[in-house]
XYZ file of C-alpha atoms in Angstrom:
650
model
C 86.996 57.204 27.979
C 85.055 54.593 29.922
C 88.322 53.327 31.580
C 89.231 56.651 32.596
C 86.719 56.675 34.704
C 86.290 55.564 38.577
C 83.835 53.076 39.758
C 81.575 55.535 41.278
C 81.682 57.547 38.208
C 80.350 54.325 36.068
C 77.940 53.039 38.606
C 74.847 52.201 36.211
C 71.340 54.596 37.548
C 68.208 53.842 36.590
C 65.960 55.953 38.621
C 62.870 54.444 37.798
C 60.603 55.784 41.321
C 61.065 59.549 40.048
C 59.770 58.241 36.558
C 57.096 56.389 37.999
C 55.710 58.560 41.015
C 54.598 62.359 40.883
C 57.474 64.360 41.614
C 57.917 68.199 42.657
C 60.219 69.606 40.218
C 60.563 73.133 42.256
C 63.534 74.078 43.151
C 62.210 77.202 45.451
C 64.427 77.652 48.528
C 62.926 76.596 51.875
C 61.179 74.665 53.594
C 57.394 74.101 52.192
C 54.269 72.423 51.989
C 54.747 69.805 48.850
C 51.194 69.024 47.540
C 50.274 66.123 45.436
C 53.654 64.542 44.895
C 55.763 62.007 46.482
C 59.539 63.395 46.002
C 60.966 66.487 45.184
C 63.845 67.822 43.431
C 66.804 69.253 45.418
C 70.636 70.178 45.439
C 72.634 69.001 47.830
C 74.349 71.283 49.648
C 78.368 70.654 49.586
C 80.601 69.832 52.887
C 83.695 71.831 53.636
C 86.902 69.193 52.923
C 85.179 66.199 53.157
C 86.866 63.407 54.183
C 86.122 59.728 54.574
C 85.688 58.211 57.910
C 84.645 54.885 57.343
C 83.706 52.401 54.353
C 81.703 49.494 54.549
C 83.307 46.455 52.226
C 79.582 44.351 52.400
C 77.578 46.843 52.167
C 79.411 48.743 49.186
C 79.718 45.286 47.361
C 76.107 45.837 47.074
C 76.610 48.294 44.270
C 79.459 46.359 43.013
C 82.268 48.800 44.658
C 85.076 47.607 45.883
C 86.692 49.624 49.289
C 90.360 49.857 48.014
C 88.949 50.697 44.180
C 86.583 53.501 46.387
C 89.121 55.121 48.369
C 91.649 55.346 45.297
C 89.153 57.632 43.486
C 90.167 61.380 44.654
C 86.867 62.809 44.550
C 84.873 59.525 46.659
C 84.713 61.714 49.710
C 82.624 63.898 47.393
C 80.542 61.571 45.779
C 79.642 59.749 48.922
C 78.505 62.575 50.740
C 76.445 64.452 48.080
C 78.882 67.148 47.558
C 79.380 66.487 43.924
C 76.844 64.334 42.213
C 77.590 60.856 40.758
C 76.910 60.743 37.178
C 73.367 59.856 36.445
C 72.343 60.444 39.813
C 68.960 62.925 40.201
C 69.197 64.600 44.064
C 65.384 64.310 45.650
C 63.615 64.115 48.343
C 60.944 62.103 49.560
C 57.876 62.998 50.772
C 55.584 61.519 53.351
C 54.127 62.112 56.493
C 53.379 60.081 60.293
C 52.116 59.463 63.599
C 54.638 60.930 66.275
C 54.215 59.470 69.534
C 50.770 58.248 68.739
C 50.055 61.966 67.217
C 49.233 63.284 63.737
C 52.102 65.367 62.527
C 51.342 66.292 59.211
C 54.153 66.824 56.306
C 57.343 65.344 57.760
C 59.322 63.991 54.478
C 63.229 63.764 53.992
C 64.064 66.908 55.845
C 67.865 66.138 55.912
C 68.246 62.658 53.234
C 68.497 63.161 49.634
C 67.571 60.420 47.625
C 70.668 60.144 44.576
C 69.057 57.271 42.495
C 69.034 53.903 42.096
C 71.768 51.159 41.165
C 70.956 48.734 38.726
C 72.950 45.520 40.231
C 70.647 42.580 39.312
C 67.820 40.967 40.986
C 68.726 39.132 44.099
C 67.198 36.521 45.163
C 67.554 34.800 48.615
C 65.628 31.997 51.013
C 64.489 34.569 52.958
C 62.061 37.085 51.445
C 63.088 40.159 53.782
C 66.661 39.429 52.456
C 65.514 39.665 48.587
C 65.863 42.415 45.621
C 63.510 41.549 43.270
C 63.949 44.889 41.270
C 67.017 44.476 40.695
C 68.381 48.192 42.227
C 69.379 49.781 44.979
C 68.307 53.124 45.930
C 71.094 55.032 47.517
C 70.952 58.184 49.580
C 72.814 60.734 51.750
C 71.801 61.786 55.067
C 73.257 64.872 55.962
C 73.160 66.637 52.833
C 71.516 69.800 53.663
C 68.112 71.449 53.811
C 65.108 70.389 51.563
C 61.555 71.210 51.437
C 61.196 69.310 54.139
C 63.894 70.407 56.573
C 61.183 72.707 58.513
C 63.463 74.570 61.370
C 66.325 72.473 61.058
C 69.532 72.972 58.606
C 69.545 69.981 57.397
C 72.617 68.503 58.725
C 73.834 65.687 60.476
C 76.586 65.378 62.908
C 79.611 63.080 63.425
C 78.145 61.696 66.646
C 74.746 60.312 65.463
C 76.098 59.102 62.086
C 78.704 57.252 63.429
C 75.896 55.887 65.385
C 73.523 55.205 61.966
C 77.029 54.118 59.972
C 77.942 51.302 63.219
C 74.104 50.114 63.949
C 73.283 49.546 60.142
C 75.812 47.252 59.553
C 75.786 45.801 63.313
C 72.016 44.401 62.415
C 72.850 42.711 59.095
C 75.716 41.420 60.600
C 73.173 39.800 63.252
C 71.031 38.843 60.718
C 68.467 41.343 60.969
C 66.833 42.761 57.938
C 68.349 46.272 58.082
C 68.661 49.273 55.456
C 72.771 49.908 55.006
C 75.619 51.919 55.965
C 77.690 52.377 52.669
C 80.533 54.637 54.299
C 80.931 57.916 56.617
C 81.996 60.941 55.361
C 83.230 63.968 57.922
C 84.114 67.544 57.290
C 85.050 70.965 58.643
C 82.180 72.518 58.340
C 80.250 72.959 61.830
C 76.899 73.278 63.222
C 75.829 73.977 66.588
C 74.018 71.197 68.516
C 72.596 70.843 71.764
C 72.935 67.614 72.425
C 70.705 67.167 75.911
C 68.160 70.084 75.226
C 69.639 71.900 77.951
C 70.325 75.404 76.792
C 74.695 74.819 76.141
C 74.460 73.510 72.153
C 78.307 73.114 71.138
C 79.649 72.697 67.612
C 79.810 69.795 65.843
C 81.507 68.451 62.767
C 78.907 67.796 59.591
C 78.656 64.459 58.580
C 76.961 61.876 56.234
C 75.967 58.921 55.795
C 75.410 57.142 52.317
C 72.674 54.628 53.361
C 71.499 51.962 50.839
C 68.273 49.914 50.515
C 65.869 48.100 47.761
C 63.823 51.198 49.084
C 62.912 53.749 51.565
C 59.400 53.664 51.058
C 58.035 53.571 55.008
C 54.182 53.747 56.692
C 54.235 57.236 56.675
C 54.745 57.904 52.541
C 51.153 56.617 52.399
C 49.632 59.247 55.005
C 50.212 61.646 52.787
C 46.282 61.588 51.913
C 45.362 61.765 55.212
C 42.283 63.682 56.083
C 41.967 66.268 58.424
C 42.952 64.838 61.783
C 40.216 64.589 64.419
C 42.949 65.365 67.194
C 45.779 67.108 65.597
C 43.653 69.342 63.294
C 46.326 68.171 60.697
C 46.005 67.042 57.021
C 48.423 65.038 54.926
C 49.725 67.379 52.321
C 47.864 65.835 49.517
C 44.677 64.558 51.338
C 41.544 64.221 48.883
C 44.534 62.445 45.785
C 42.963 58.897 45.740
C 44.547 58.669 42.233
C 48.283 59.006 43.495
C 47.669 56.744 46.427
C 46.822 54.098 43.806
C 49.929 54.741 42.217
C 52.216 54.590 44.847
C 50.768 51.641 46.159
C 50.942 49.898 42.635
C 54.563 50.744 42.385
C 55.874 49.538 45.351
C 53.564 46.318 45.221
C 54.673 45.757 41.368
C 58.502 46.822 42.061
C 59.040 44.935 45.238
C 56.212 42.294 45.713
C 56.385 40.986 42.329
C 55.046 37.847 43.104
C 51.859 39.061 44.733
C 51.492 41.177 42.177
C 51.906 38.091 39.256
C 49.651 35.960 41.479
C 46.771 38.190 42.218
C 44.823 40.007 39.770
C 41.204 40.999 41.754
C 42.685 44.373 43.283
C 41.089 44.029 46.569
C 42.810 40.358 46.894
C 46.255 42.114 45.629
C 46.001 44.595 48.238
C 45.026 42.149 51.229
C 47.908 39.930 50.387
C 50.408 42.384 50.189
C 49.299 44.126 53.443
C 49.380 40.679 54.863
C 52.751 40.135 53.956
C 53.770 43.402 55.168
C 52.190 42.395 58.792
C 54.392 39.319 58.839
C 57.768 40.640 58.039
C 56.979 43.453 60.615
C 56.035 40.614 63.199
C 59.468 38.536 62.008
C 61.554 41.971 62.279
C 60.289 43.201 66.139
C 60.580 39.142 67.146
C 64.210 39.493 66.014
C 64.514 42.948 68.170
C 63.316 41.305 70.693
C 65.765 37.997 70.395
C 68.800 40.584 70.730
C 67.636 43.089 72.771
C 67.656 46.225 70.575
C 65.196 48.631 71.280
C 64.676 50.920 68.015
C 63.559 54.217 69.951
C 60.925 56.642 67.788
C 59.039 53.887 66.758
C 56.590 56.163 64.980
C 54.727 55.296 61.466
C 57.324 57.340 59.360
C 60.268 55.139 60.438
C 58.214 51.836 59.756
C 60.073 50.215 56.127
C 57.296 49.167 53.799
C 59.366 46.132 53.111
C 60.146 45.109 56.863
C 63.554 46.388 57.216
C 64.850 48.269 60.356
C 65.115 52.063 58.837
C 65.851 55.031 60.584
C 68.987 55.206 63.498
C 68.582 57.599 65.847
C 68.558 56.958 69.555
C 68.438 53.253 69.798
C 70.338 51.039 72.218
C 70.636 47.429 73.006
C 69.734 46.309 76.439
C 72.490 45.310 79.092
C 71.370 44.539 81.957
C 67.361 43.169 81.002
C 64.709 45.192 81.521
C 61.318 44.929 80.100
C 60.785 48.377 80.786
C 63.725 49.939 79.129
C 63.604 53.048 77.197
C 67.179 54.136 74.910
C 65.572 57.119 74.263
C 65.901 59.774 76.790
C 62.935 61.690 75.287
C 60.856 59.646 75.645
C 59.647 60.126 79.475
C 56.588 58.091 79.253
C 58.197 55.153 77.988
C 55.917 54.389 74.856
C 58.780 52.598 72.688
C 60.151 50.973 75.906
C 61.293 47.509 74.975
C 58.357 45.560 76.065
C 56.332 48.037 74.228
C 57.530 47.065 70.659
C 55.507 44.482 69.551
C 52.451 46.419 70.191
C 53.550 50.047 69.050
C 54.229 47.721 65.466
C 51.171 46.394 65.959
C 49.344 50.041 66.198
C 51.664 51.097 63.505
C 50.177 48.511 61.142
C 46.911 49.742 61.932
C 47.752 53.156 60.861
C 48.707 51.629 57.979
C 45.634 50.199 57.398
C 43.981 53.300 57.565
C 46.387 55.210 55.368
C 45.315 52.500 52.270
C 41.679 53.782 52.553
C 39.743 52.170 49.889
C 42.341 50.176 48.725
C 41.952 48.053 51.552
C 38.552 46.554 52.810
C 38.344 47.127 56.511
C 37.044 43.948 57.056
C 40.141 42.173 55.508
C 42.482 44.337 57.339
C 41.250 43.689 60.730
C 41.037 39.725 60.210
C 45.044 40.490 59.557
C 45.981 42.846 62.151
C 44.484 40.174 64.684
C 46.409 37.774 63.632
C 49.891 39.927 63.985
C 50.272 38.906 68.067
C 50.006 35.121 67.234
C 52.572 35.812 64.229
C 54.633 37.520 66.782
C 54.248 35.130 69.537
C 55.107 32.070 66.937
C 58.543 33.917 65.625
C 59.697 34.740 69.041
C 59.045 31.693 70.280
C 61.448 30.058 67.362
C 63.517 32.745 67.882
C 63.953 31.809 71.252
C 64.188 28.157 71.263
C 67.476 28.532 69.098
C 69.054 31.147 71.366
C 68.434 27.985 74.164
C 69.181 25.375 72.019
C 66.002 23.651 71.536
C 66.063 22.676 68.106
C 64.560 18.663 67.859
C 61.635 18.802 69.687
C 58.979 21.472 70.404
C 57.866 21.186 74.208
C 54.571 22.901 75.935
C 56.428 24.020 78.754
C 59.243 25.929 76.363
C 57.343 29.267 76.800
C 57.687 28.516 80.796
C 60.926 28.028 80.742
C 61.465 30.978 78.297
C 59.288 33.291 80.578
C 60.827 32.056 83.838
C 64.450 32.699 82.097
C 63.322 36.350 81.511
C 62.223 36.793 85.140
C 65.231 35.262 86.542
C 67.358 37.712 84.533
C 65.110 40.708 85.681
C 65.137 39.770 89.101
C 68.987 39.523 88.933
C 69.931 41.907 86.647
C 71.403 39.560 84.322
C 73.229 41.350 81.418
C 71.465 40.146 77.807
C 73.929 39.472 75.506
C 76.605 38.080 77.854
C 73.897 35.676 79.925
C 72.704 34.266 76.789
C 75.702 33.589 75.571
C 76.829 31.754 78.785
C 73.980 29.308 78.614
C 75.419 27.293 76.043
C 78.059 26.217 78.350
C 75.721 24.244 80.489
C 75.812 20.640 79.683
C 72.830 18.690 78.788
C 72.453 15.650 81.177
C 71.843 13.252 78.705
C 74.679 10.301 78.921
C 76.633 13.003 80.957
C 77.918 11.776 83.990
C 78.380 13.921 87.542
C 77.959 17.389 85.770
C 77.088 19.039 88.685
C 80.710 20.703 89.218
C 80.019 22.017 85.775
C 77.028 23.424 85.938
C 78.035 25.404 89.213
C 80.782 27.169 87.649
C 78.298 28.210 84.324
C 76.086 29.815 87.154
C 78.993 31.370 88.722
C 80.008 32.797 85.666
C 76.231 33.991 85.010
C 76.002 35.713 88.576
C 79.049 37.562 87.475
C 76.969 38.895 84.875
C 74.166 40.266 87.551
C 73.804 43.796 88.502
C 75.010 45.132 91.745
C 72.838 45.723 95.257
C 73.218 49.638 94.390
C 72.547 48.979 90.606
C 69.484 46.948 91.623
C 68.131 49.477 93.949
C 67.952 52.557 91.085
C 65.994 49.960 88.588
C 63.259 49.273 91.216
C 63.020 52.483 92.412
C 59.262 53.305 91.275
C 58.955 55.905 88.999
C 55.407 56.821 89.873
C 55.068 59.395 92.221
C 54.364 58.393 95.878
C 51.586 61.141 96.516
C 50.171 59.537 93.119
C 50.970 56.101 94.258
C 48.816 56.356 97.347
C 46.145 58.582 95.976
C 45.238 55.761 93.790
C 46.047 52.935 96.337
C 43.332 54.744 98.357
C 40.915 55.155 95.625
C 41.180 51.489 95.053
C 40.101 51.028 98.871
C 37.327 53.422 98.950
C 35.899 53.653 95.985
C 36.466 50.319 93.571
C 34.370 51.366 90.649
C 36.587 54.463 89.847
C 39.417 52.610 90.518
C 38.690 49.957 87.777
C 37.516 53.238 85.517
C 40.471 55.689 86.246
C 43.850 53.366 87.132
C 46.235 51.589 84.999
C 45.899 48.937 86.790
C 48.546 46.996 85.367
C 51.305 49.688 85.866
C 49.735 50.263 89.452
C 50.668 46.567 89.817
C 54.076 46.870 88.515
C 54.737 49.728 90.276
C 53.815 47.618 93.668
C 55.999 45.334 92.785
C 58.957 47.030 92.438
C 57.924 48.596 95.865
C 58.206 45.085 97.292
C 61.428 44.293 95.182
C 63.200 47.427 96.759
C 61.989 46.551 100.281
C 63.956 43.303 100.029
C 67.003 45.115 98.552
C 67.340 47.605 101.503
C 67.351 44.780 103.870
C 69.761 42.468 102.322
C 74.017 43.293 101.350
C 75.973 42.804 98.291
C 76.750 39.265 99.557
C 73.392 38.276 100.777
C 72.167 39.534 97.079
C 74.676 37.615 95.250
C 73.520 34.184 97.081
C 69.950 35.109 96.489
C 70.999 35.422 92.340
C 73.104 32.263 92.888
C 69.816 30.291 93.842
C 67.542 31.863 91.204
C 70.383 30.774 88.383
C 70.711 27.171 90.162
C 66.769 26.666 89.942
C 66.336 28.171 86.295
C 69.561 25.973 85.129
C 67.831 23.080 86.683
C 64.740 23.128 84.548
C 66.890 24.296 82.004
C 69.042 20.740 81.928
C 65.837 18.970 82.509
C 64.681 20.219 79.145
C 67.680 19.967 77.432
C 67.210 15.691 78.225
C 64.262 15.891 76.048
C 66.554 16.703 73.116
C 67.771 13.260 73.066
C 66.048 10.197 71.777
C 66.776 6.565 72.023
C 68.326 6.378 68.741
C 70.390 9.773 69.216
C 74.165 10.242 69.836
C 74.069 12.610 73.323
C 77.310 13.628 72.291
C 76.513 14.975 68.611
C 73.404 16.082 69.874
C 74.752 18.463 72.745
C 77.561 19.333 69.741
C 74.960 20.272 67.780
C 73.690 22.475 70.395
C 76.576 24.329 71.425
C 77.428 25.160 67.998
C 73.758 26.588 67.232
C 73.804 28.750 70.354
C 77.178 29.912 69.469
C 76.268 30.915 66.313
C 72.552 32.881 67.318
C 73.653 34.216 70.303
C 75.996 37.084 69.408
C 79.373 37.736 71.851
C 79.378 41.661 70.744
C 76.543 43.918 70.295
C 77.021 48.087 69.159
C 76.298 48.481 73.386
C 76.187 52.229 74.073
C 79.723 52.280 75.575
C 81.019 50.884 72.576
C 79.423 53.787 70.427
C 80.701 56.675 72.598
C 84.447 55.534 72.526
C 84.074 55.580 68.890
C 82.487 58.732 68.885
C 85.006 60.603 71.234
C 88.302 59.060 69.813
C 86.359 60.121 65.954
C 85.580 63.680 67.577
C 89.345 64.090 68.878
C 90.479 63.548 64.833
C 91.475 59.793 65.233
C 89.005 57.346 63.197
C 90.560 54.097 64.124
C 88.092 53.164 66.782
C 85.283 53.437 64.126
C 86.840 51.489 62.015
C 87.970 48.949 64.638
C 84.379 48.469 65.802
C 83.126 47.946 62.311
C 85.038 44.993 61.718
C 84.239 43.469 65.322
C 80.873 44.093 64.050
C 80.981 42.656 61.134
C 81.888 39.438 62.847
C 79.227 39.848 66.204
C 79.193 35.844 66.784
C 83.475 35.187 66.142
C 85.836 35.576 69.418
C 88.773 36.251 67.484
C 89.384 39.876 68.349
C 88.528 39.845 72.168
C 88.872 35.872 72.939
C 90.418 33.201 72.473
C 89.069 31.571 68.832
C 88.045 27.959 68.376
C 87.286 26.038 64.949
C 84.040 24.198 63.941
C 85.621 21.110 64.278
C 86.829 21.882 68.097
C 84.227 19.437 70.555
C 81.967 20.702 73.283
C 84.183 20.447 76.005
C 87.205 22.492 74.661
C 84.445 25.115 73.618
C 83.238 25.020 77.276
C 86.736 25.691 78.385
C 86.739 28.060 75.963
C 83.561 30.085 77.115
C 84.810 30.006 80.912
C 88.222 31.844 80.017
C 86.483 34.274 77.512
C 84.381 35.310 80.812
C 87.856 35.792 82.720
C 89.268 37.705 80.295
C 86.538 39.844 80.254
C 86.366 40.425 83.881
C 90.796 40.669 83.848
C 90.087 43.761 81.340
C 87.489 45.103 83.521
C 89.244 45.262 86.682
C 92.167 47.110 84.646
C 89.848 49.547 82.805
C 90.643 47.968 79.456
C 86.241 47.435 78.762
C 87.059 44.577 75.634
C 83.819 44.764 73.423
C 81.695 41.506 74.754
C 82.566 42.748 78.489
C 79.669 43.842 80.468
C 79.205 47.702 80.910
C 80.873 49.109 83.847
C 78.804 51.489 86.244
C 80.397 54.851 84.348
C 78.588 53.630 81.220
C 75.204 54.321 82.816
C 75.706 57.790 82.625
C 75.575 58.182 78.723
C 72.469 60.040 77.610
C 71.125 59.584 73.864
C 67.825 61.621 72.995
């Protein structure tokens, strides 16, 4: 009987969070107010003819599925998308609460996830600690499986469009090393929902979809604000404020379950507690300094899509930057800009804070500030690796490497360099050491990177201020006449930022498109000087300049991706998906899979090929790009055309 049946059907649950946590057993219809438990029971709610999209290979491995084995089982599309339940799975959902926007909102919870159960597989161990399963399971889910307790006004669905978006991004990060929840596979349907997409009174209907999603856990922030007291602000209480007891509980499972070794180390309880929030506080400070390294802005940063473990959780409207901007925002909701990209590192910051709070007693004040001050440093320190290997610094640690990392982040703003595609150039330019008469080289790297800079027209939108000029000059006044409420009343940094885009945008209007692309030639020639001149300090007496710049250009090749899940790339898949033809997803998925390899888009080279063929190499890649460009053929690594501006994701 066992080998009648599928892999999905033997897949080996042991669902130990619903036997260890309080759990709602109510299966009352409707949404609800779920008091003194962290999941509840539920029923999925089943698709019309559902039908698989897309299957991850890695990710599925996890669970010890194989695609082919998957797709051969006439009932996966079922399974996978919580229609009918896998064997020994138990449909909940979980509970827990969080700060929206910097807001109390009370009882959020799973309000369109079910939680199926959890995969025994074996402990997995790794090098790095944000990588490891100690406990030995995976907790699977479905998002998109209909309405819960938690589903408030909505139904409870998800649509093709966003979980394409969750199914592509998941696996994108992992791919780019980033700790990152899963994408297991995309299932589709005919049954319909109306959406409106841009809140602007025209929803349309859209085809249900879900996503199976796995992780060691889903445990975020916002599962321990569930005992949060009455709200100051919000007039809002967590649902079971005044439950000390279950607090302890939750916070002993997930420290025993997935910080074993704190929890074997430790016995004092206060000491347990300080280490593990410390340990949280670093992998959040590691995760947002990899963000950061690639340009991926997460978008609803808010406490309830914060993984207790450090992993990025929750898809909805993120985007990776093209050209760089400190200031930009993928979310289109978000009009004040509070998880803008520069933003990040403090909104985690405040988020651990929260945190903090949430643990009450459990955690001494006193200890948990001494950590949270330390989280900038930790920040600062990761980036700062981060960003040495993107440049290929790796032998010697120099003072002036956060100059020349700041002045490289200027000279892209001020140009409008594209991310991904700049830093990926870089490696091209040859390190002076033993090199002789380079300079013919180095000019064509910077023309290649001024290929990559916006346009006059491009450049004049992004400094256009975006306060107000009556505002502007109200508070340019006050500063004038009355200096004391200026300091009291102005943000005087954004009044500073907003002067100097005035000035950047009084340059632009006076210069053309080829007086602009001189001006980015010379920034690129000065910050490529320094560059080189840094790149000498890489070499010792004793070194080989040859393996060393090798050395280089392999490292940078292999941390400095050639295809990120760019917003263009998304919406192809999504409209080609939405027209009935699932190719594209699956195309992108395995370009994905492979973000640092040019073998689908460019010509490939081997590890054994030297540093001048890989040069040669990088400088047709960029032609090809801008050949497929000019015939409106947009190859994955090319940089977004002027069309792709348009696309709106709230």
């Amino acid at each position: 009987m066992a080998q009648s049946l599928t892999p999905l059907q033997r897949l080996k649950f042991n669902n130990i969070a619903l036997k260890t946590l309080p759990l709602d057993s109510s299966l009352e219809p409707g949404s609800r107010t779920v008091r003194g438990a962290c999941f509840s029971r539920v029923e999925p709610q089943p698709l019309l003819k559902p039908t698989i999209v897309a299957l991850s290979e890695p990710a599925l491995a996890l669970l010890g599925l194989n695609a082919d084995e998957v797709l051969r089982d006439p009932h996966a599309a079922e399974y996978l998308s919580g229609s009918r339940v896998i064997p020994g799975s138990e449909p909940a959902a979980h509970c827990y609460c969080g700060h929206q926007f910097g807001q109390f909102a009370g009882q959020l919870g799973d309000g369109a996830v079910c939680y199926l159960g959890e995969v025994e597989t074996g402990a997995e161990q790794t090098s790095d600690p944000t990588s490891t399963n100690p406990c030995g399971r995976w907790e699977i889910q479905v998002k998109g499986a209909g309405r819960t307790p938690y589903s408030r006004q909505s139904d409870g669905r998800k649509v093709l469009r966003s979980s394409i978006r969750e199914f592509l991004c998941s696996e994108a990060m992992f791919a780019l090393g980033i700790p990152t929840t899963r994408a297991g596979s995309l299932v589709t349907s005919d049954l319909y929902v109306q959406r409106d997409v841009f809140y602007s009174g025209n929803p349309r209907p859209e085809r249900c979809s879900v996503v199976l999603r796995i992780a060691p856990t889903f445990i975020r922030f916002g599962s321990f604000e569930i005992f949060h007291p009455v709200d100051d602000f919000t007039g809002r209480q967590g649902p079971s404020a005044g439950r000390p007891d279950i607090r302890a509980q939750l916070l002993d499972y997930v420290i025993e379950t997935f910080y074993p070794e704190i929890q074997r180390r430790l016995l004092d309880r206060q000491e347990r507690n300080a280490t593990f929030f410390r340990e949280v506080t670093v992998r959040t400070a590691k995760l947002v300094a990899l963000w950061q390294s690639v340009g991926f802005c997460h978008g609803v940063l808010n406490t309830d899509n914060m993984s207790i473990l450090g992993l990025t959780i929750d898809y909805g409207p993120f985007g990776f930057m093209d050209r760089f901007d400190p200031e930009f925002v993928c979310n289109a909701s978000d009009k004040k800009g509070r998880y803008s990209y520069e933003a990040q590192p403090y909104v985690c910051h405040w988020n651990l804070a929260r945190l903090a709070e949430a643990l009450g007693t459990e955690l001494q004040p006193a200890r948990a500030g001494a950590i949270l001050d330390e989280f900038m440093s930790l920040y600062e320190g990761f980036y700062l690796d981060n960003m040495r290997r993107k440049l290929g610094l790796l032998r010697q640690q120099e003072p002036e490497d956060v100059e020349l990392v700041a002045d490289l982040l200027k000279t892209m703003h001020i140009t409008g360099a594209d991310f991904t595609n700049t830093f990926r150039l870089l490696s091209a330019v040859s390190s002076p050491a033993g090199v002789q008469a380079e300079r013919d080289s180095t000019d064509s790297v910077v023309e290649l990177i001024v290929e990559q800079c916006a346009s006059l027209e491009e450049l004049k939108v992004a400094n256009h201020p975006t306060m107000q000029p009556g505002e502007l000059e109200m508070i340019l006044s006050m500063a004038e006449t009355n200096p004391g409420m200026f300091n009291m009343v102005a943000n005087q940094p954004e009044v500073a930022k907003q002067l100097e885009k005035i000035g950047r945008l009084k340059e632009l209007l006076t210069i053309n498109e080829v007086e602009l692309k001189m001006k980015q030639r010379d920034h690129w020639q000065r910050w490529v000087k320094h560059y080189r001149r840094r790149l000498a300090c890489e070499c010792d007496e004793a070194s080989d300049p040859a393996a060393v710049e090798k050395e280089r250009v392999r490292s940078m090749n292999s941390t400095n991706p050639v295809v990120v899940l760019r917003n263009y790339i998304a919406q192809n898949a999504i409209e080609a998906a939405e027209r009935g033809d699932f190719s594209e997803v699956q195309q992108v998925l395995k370009v994905l899979e492979n973000p640092y390899s040019v073998s689908l888009e460019s010509p490939v080279w081997s590890d054994q090929a030297d540093v001048n063929s890989i040069k040669r190499l990088e400088v047709m890649e960029n032609k090809q790009r801008k050949a497929a460009s000019d015939t409106h053929r947009i190859p994955y690594n090319s940089k977004p055309p002027a069309w792709t501006r348009m696309i709106c994701v709230t």
